[in-house]
Structure formats: structure tokens, C-alpha cells
XYZ file of N, CA and C in Angstrom:
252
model
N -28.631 -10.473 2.515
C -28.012 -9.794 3.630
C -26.635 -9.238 3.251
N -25.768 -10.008 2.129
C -24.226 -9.658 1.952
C -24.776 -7.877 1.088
N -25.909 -7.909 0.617
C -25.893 -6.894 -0.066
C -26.271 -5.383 0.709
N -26.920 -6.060 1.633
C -27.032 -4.736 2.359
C -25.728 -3.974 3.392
N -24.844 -5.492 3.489
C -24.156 -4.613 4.225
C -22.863 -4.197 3.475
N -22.912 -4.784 2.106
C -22.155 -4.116 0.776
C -22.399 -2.400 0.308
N -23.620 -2.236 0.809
C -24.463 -0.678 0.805
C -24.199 -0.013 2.138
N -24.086 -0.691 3.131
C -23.600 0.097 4.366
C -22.221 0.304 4.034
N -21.558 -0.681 3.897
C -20.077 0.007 3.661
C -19.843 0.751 2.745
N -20.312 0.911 1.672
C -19.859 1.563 0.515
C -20.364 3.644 1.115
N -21.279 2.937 2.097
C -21.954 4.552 2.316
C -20.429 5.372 3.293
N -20.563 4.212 4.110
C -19.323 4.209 4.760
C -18.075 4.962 4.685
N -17.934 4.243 3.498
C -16.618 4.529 2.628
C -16.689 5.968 1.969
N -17.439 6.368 1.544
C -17.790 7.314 0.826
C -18.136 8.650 1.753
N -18.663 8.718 2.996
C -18.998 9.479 3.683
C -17.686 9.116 4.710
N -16.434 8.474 4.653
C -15.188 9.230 5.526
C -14.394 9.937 4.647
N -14.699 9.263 3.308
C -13.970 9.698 1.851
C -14.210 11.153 1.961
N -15.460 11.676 2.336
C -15.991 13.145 2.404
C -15.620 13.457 3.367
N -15.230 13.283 4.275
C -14.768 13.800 6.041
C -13.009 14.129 5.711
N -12.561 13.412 5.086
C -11.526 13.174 4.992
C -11.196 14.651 4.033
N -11.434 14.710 3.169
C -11.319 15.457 2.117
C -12.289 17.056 2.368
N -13.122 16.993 3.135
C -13.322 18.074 3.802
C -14.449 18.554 2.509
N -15.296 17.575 1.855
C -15.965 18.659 1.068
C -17.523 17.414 1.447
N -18.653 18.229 1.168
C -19.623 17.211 1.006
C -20.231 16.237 -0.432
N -20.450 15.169 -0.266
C -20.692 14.230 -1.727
C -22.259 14.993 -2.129
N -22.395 15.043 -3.143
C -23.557 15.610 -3.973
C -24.634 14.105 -3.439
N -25.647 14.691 -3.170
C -26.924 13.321 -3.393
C -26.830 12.726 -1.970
N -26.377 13.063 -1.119
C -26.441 13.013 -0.157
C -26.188 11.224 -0.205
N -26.414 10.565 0.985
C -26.702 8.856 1.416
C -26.617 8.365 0.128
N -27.334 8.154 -1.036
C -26.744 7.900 -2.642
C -25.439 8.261 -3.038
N -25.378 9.341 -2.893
C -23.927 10.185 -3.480
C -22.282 9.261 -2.439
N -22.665 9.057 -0.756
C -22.295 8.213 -0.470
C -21.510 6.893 -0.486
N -22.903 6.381 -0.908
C -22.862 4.999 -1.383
C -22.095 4.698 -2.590
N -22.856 5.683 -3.538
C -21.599 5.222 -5.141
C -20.384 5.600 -4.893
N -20.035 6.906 -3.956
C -18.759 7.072 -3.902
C -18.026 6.346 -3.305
N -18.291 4.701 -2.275
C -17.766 4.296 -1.779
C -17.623 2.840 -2.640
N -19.093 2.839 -3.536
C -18.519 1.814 -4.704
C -17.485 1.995 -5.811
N -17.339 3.299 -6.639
C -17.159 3.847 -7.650
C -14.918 3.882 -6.737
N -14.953 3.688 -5.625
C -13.913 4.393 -4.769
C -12.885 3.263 -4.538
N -14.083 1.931 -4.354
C -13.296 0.641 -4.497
C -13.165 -0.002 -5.508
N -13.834 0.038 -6.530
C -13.739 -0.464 -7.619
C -12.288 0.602 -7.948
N -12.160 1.654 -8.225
C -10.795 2.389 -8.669
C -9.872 2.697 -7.637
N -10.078 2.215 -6.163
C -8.936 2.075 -5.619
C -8.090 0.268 -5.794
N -8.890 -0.713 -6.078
C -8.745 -1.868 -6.306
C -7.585 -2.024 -7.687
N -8.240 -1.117 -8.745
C -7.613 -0.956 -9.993
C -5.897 -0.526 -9.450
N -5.953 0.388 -8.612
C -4.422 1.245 -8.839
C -4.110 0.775 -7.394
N -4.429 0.205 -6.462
C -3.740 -0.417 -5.384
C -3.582 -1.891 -5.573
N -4.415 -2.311 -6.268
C -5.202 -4.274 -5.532
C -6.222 -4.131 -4.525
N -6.338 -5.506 -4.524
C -6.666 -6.094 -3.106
C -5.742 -6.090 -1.882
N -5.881 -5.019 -1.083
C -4.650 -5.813 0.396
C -5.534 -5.093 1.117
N -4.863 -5.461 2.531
C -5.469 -5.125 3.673
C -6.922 -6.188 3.944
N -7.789 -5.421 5.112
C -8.489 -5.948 5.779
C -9.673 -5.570 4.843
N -10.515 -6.569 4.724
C -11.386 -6.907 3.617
C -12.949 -7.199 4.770
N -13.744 -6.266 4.698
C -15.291 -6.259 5.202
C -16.367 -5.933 3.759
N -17.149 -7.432 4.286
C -18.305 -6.611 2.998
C -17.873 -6.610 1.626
N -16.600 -7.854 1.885
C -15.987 -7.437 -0.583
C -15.383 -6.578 -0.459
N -14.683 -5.492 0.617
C -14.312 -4.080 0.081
C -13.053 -4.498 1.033
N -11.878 -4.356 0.180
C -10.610 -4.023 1.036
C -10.691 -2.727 1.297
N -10.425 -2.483 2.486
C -10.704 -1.554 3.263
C -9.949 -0.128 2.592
N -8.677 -0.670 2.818
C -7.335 0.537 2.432
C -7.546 1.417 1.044
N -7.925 0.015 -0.062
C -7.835 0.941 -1.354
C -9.103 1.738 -1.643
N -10.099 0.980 -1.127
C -11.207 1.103 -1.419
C -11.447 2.888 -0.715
N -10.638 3.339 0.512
C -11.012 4.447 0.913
C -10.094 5.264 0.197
N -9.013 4.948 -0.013
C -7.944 5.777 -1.027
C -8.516 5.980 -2.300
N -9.112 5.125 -2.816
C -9.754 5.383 -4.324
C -11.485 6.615 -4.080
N -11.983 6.339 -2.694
C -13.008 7.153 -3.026
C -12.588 8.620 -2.185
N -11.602 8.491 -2.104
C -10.509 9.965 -1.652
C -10.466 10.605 -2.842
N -9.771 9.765 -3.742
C -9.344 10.248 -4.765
C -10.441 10.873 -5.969
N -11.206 9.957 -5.872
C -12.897 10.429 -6.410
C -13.545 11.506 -6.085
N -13.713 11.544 -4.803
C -14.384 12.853 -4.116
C -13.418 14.217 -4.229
N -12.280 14.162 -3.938
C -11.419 15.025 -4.632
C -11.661 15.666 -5.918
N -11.534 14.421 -7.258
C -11.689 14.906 -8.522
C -13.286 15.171 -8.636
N -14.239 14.683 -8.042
C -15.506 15.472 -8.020
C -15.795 16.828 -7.742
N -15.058 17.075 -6.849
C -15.341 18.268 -6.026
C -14.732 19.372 -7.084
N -13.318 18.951 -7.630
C -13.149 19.944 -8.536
C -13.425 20.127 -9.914
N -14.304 19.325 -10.014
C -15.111 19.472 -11.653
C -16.423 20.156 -11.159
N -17.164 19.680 -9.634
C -18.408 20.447 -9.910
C -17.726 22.144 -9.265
N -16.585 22.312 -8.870
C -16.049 23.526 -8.674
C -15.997 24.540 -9.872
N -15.157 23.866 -10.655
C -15.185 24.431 -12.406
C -16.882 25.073 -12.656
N -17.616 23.709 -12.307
C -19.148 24.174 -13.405
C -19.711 25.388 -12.551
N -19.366 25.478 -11.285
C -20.071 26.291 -10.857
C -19.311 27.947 -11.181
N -18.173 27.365 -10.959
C -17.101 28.837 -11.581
C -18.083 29.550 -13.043
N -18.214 28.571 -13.776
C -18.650 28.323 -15.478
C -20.113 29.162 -15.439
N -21.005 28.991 -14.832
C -21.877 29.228 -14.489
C -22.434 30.625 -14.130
């Protein structure tokens, strides 16, 4: 059960990460999800742990890091498509 709702949040995370930032995650509900894992794992790195913690995921860094992700995504698949 901790794992599924480790996958709800991470979708979570990843799909305000995209609201926020105003672009859509590639892969739709997948694309999501890793971005809300991939978001806490590297907001954890360059913030910590603080704040309010649901599901393993401190909340704060974990959405700041998949901000920061979806951001640098958006402008690399921007480039390839420029490239293209």
C-alpha cells in the first residue's frame, strides 16, 4: 500500500511541477510520476529533507526539484525539436 501511494504522489508532484511551470511532461501519467520521483530525489539533494513529509516525499523540495526538472526538460526537448 506505502507503494502505491508513493506513485500517487510522485504523479502528484510531477503533474503540479507541470502546472506550475506551464509546459506539459512527455509520457503523460509515467512522465508524471518519474518527474515527481526524479524531482524529489534532486530536490532532497540541494534542499534536504524539511517540511511536511507524505508518502517519503518532503513535500517542499521534492516539488522544487521536479520544477526544476521539468524546466530543464522542457528546454532540452525545445533544442531537439529546434535541431530537427
Amino acid at each position: 500500500m506505502s507503494f502505491l501511494w508513493s506513485l500517487i504522489i510522485g504523479g502528484i508532484i510531477g503533474w503540479l511541477a507541470g502546472m506550475i511551470i506551464g509546459r506539459d511532461i512527455p509520457f503523460g501519467i509515467v512522465g508524471n510520476i518519474i518527474a515527481g520521483f526524479v524531482g524529489a530525489w534532486l530536490g532532497s539533494l540541494i534542499l534536504g529533507n524539511w517540511g511536511p513529509v507524505i508518502a517519503d516525499f518532503a513535500i517542499i523540495p521534492a516539488l522544487i526539484g521536479a520544477i526544476i526538472l521539468v524546466f530543464i526538460l522542457s528546454l532540452i526537448l525545445k533544442g531537439i525539436r529546434k535541431a530537427s
